[in-house]
Structure formats: structure tokens, C-alpha cells
Short mmCIF file of C-alpha atoms in Angstrom, two decimals:
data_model
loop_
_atom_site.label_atom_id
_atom_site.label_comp_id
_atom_site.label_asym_id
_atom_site.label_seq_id
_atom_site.Cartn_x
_atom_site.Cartn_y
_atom_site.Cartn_z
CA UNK A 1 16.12 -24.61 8.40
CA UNK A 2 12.99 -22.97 6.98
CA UNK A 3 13.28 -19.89 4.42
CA UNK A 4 13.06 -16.34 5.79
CA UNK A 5 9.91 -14.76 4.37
CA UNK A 6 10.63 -12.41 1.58
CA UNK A 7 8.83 -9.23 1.56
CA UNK A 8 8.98 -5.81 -0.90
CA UNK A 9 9.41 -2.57 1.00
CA UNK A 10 8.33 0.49 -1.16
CA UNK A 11 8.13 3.54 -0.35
CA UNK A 12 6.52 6.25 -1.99
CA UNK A 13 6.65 10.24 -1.82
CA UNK A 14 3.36 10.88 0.40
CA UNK A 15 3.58 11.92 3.84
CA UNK A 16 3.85 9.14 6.55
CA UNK A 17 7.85 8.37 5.95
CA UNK A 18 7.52 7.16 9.62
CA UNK A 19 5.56 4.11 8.83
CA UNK A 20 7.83 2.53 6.49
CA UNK A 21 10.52 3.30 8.68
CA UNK A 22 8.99 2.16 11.70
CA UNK A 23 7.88 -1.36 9.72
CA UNK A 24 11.56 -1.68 8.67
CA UNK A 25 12.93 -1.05 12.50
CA UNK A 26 10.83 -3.99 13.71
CA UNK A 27 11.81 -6.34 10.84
CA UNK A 28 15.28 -5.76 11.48
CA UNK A 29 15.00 -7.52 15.07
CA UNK A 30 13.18 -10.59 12.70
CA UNK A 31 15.59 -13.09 11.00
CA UNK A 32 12.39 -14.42 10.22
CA UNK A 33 11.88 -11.99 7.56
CA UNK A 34 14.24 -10.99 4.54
CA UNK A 35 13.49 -7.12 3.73
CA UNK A 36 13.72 -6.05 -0.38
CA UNK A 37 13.74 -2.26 0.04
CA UNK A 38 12.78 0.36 -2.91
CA UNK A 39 12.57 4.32 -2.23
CA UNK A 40 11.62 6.68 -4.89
CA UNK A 41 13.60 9.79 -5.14
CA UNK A 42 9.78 11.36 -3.34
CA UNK A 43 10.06 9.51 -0.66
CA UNK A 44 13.86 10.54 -0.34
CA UNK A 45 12.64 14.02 0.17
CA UNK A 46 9.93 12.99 2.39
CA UNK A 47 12.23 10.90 4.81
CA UNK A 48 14.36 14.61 5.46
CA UNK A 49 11.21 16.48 5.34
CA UNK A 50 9.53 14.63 7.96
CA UNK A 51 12.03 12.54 10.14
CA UNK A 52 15.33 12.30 11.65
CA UNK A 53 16.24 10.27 9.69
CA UNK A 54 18.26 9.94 6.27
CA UNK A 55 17.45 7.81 3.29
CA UNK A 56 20.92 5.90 3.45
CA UNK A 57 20.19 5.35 7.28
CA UNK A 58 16.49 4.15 6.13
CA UNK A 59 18.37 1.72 3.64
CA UNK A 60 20.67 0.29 6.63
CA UNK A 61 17.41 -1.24 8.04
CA UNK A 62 17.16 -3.23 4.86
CA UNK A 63 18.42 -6.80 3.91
CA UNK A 64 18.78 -5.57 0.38
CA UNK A 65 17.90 -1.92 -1.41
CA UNK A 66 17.32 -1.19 -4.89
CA UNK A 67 17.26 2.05 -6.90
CA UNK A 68 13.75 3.04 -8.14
CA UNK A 69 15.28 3.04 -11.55
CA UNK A 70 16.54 -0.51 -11.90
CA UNK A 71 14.16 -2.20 -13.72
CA UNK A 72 16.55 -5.02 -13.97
CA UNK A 73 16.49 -5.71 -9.83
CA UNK A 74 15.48 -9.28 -8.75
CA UNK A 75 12.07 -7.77 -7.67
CA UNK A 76 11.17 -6.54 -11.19
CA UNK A 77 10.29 -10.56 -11.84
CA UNK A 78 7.53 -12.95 -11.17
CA UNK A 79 10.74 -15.81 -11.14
CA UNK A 80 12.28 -14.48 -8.24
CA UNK A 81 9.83 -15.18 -5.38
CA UNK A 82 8.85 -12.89 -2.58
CA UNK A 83 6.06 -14.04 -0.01
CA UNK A 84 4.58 -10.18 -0.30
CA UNK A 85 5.22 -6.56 -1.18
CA UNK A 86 3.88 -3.43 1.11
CA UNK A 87 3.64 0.37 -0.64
CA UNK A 88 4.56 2.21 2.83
CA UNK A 89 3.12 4.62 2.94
CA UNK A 90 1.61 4.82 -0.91
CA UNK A 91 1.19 8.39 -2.43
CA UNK A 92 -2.01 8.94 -5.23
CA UNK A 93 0.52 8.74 -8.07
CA UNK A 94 2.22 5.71 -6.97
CA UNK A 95 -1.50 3.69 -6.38
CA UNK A 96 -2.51 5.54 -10.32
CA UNK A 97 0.59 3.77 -11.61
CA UNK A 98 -0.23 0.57 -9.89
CA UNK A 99 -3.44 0.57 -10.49
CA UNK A 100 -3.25 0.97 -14.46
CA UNK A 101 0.20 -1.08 -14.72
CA UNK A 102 2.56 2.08 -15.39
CA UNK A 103 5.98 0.26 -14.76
CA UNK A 104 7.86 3.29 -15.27
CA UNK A 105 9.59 2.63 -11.76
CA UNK A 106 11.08 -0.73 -9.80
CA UNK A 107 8.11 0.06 -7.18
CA UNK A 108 5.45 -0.30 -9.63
CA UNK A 109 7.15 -2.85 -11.83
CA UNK A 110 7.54 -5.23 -8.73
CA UNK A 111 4.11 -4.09 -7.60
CA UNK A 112 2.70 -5.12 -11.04
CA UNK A 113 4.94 -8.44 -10.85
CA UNK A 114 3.63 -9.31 -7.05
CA UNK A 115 -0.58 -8.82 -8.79
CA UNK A 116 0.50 -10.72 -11.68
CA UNK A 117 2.28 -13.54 -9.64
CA UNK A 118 -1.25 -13.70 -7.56
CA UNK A 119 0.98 -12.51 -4.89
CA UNK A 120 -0.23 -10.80 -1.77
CA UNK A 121 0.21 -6.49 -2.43
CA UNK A 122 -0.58 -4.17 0.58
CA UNK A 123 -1.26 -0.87 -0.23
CA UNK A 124 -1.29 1.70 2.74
CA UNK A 125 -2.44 5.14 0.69
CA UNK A 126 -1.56 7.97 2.73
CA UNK A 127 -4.17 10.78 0.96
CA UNK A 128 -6.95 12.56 1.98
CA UNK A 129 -9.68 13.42 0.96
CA UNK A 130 -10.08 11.54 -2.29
CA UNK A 131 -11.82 12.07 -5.54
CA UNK A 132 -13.46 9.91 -8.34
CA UNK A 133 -10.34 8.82 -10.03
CA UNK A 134 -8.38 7.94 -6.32
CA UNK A 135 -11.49 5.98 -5.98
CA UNK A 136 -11.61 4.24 -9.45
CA UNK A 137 -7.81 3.69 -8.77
CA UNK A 138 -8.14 2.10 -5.41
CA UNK A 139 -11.17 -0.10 -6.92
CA UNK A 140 -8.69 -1.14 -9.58
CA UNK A 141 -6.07 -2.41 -7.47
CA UNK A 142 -9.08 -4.44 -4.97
CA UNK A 143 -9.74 -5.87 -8.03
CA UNK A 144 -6.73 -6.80 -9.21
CA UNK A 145 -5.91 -8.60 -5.90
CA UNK A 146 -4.45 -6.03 -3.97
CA UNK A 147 -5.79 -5.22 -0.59
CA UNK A 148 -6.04 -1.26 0.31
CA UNK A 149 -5.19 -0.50 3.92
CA UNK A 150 -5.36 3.66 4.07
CA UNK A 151 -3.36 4.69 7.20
CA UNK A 152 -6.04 5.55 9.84
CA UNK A 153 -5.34 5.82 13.54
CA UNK A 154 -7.37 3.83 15.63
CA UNK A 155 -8.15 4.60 19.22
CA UNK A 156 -9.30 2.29 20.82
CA UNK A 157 -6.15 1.37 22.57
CA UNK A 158 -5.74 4.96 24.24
CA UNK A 159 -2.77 5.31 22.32
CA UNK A 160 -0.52 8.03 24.43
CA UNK A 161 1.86 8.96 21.82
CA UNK A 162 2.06 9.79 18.35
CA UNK A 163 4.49 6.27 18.70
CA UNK A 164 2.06 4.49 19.72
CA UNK A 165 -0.22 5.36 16.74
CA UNK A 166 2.06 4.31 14.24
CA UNK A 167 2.99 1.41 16.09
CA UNK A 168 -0.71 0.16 16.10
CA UNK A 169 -1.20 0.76 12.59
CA UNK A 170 2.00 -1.17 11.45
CA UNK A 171 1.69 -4.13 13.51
CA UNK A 172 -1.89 -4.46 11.95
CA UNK A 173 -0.35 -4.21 8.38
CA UNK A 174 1.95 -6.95 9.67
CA UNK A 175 -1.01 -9.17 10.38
CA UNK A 176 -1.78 -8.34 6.67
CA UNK A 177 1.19 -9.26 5.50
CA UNK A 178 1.16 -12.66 7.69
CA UNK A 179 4.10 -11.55 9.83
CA UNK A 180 3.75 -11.83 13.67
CA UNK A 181 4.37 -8.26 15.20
CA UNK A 182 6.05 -8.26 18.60
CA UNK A 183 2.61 -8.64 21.04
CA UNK A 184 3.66 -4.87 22.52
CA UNK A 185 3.27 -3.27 19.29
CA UNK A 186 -0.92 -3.81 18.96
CA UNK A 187 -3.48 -3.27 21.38
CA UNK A 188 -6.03 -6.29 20.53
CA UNK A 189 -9.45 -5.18 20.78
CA UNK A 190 -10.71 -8.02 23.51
CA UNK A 191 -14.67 -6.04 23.83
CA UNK A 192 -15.51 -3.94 26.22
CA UNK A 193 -14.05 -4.30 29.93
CA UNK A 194 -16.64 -6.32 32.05
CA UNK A 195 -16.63 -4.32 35.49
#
């Protein structure tokens, strides 16, 4: 029997609670995948401000959940190995911390942890528009290994419902993360229909 992949859920106090959710509902049909889950008290708020949801109902989609102040969690070290870690969605503060090693917080220690490992890092910044230091920070996590995925809708697909934006946009930050997303969840661009 191969090992589940091992992947780091954060989430982070900018809007766009539904994508993190939404990634964690479709990983929760994957035995494939083992789920590490950390919410800062931010994104807490941002789950009741913006959802149906509550945060302990978030945390039920999780194989295992952490609080943000338990520095001493499995994920807050390079010897306990994950596969990859997603910030979903990322707020500015949470990529500033990140990006200038601030681990004041489990999500940015196990961010730090998944760079310093040479692990793979997704960061899906929900923020707009940006300045100079957003930029500088963003350029400092590229080069640190991380890849920046902003959340941008994408259209191509005719999407119908606000569902079926966020469904686009996580199963592409699955194909970042190497996971397979259920074939339903993407529209593949295939070029332009030949009439």
C-alpha cells in the first residue's frame, strides 16, 4: 500500500473562506490525500463572515487540525514530512510573515519549514490591488521557492455559477499541488472550437 500524500491546509484571515473550504470538501472524498489543517483566529471570523459554514464544521473536513498557536504541532518541523502546504486563501499579513520568516504562528512556522525543507508552498493571495511592499513580499516568497497563485477567475469555461468559479480555480491549485482533481471540477482549455 502506497502512502497517502500529506498536504498543509492554512488558512488565513482574507476574504475567499470558500476556497479553502471548497479544497478541503474535495479532499475529503480522496483517501489518496492526508489533510494537516491550520486556521488562524482571522480566518475563524472570515469562515462566519462569509459562509455557512462554522470553523469546527471546516475542521471536520480535516484528517488532522492544529491550533495556530501550537508551535509544537508535527507541521512546525522539517522531520515530519508533508508532500506540500497550500495558504488558502493567503491574506497580505500572512504572505509579509512568510515572506520575511515571522514564525509567530503554526501557519507561518510550517510555511517557513515546507521553503526550508525545499518543499513545494502554494500561496493563493487573496488582495487587491497591491503596493510596493505586497510586491517585494510576493517576489520574496518566488524566490524562496514558493509559487504565488493569486485567486483570479478565469472564464473561459463559461462558468455559470459563482460554484463553478471556485471550483475552476481550486482544481487548478490541485494541479499545483500534484493532486488529481475530479475531471468535473476544471474546464481544460482544448483551443478554440473548430466549426
Amino acid at each position: 500500500m502506497t502512502e497517502p500524500t500529506r498536504l498543509v491546509v492554512g488558512m488565513s484571515g482574507s476574504s475567499g473562506a470558500i476556497y479553502g473550504i471548497r479544497l478541503l470538501e474535495i479532499l475529503k472524498g480522496m483517501p489518496e490525500v492526508e489533510t494537516h489543517l491550520v486556521v488562524t483566529p482571522a480566518a475563524r471570523q472570515t469562515i462566519v463572515f462569509e459562509t455557512d459554514w462554522t470553523p469546527s464544521s471546516v475542521a471536520s473536513l480535516a484528517d488532522f487540525t492544529y491550533r495556530p498557536g501550537d508551535i509544537a504541532a508535527p507541521i512546525s518541523s522539517g522531520s515530519f514530512p508533508i508532500d506540500a502546504m497550500i495558504v488558502l486563501p493567503c491574506s497580505v499579513r500572512s504572505l509579509g510573515a512568510i515572506a520575511w520568516s515571522q514564525n509567530d504562528s503554526l501557519l507561518v512556522r510550517a510555511a517557513d519549514v515546507t521553503l526550508k525543507e525545499r518543499r513545494k508552498l502554494v500561496v493563493a493571495l487573496r488582495e487587491t490591488p497591491l503596493h510596493l511592499g505586497h510586491l517585494r513580499a510576493m517576489t520574496q516568497v518566488t524566490e524562496m521557492g514558493g509559487i504565488l497563485a493569486p485567486l483570479m477567475p478565469a472564464f473561459y469555461g463559461r462558468p455559470a455559477t459563482l460554484g463553478d468559479l471556485v471550483d475552476h480555480q481550486v482544481g487548478r491549485l490541485c494541479d499545483l499541488l500534484g493532486i488529481r482533481p475530479p475531471d468535473e471540477l476544471v474546464e481544460r482549455w482544448h483551443g478554440p472550437a473548430r466549426g
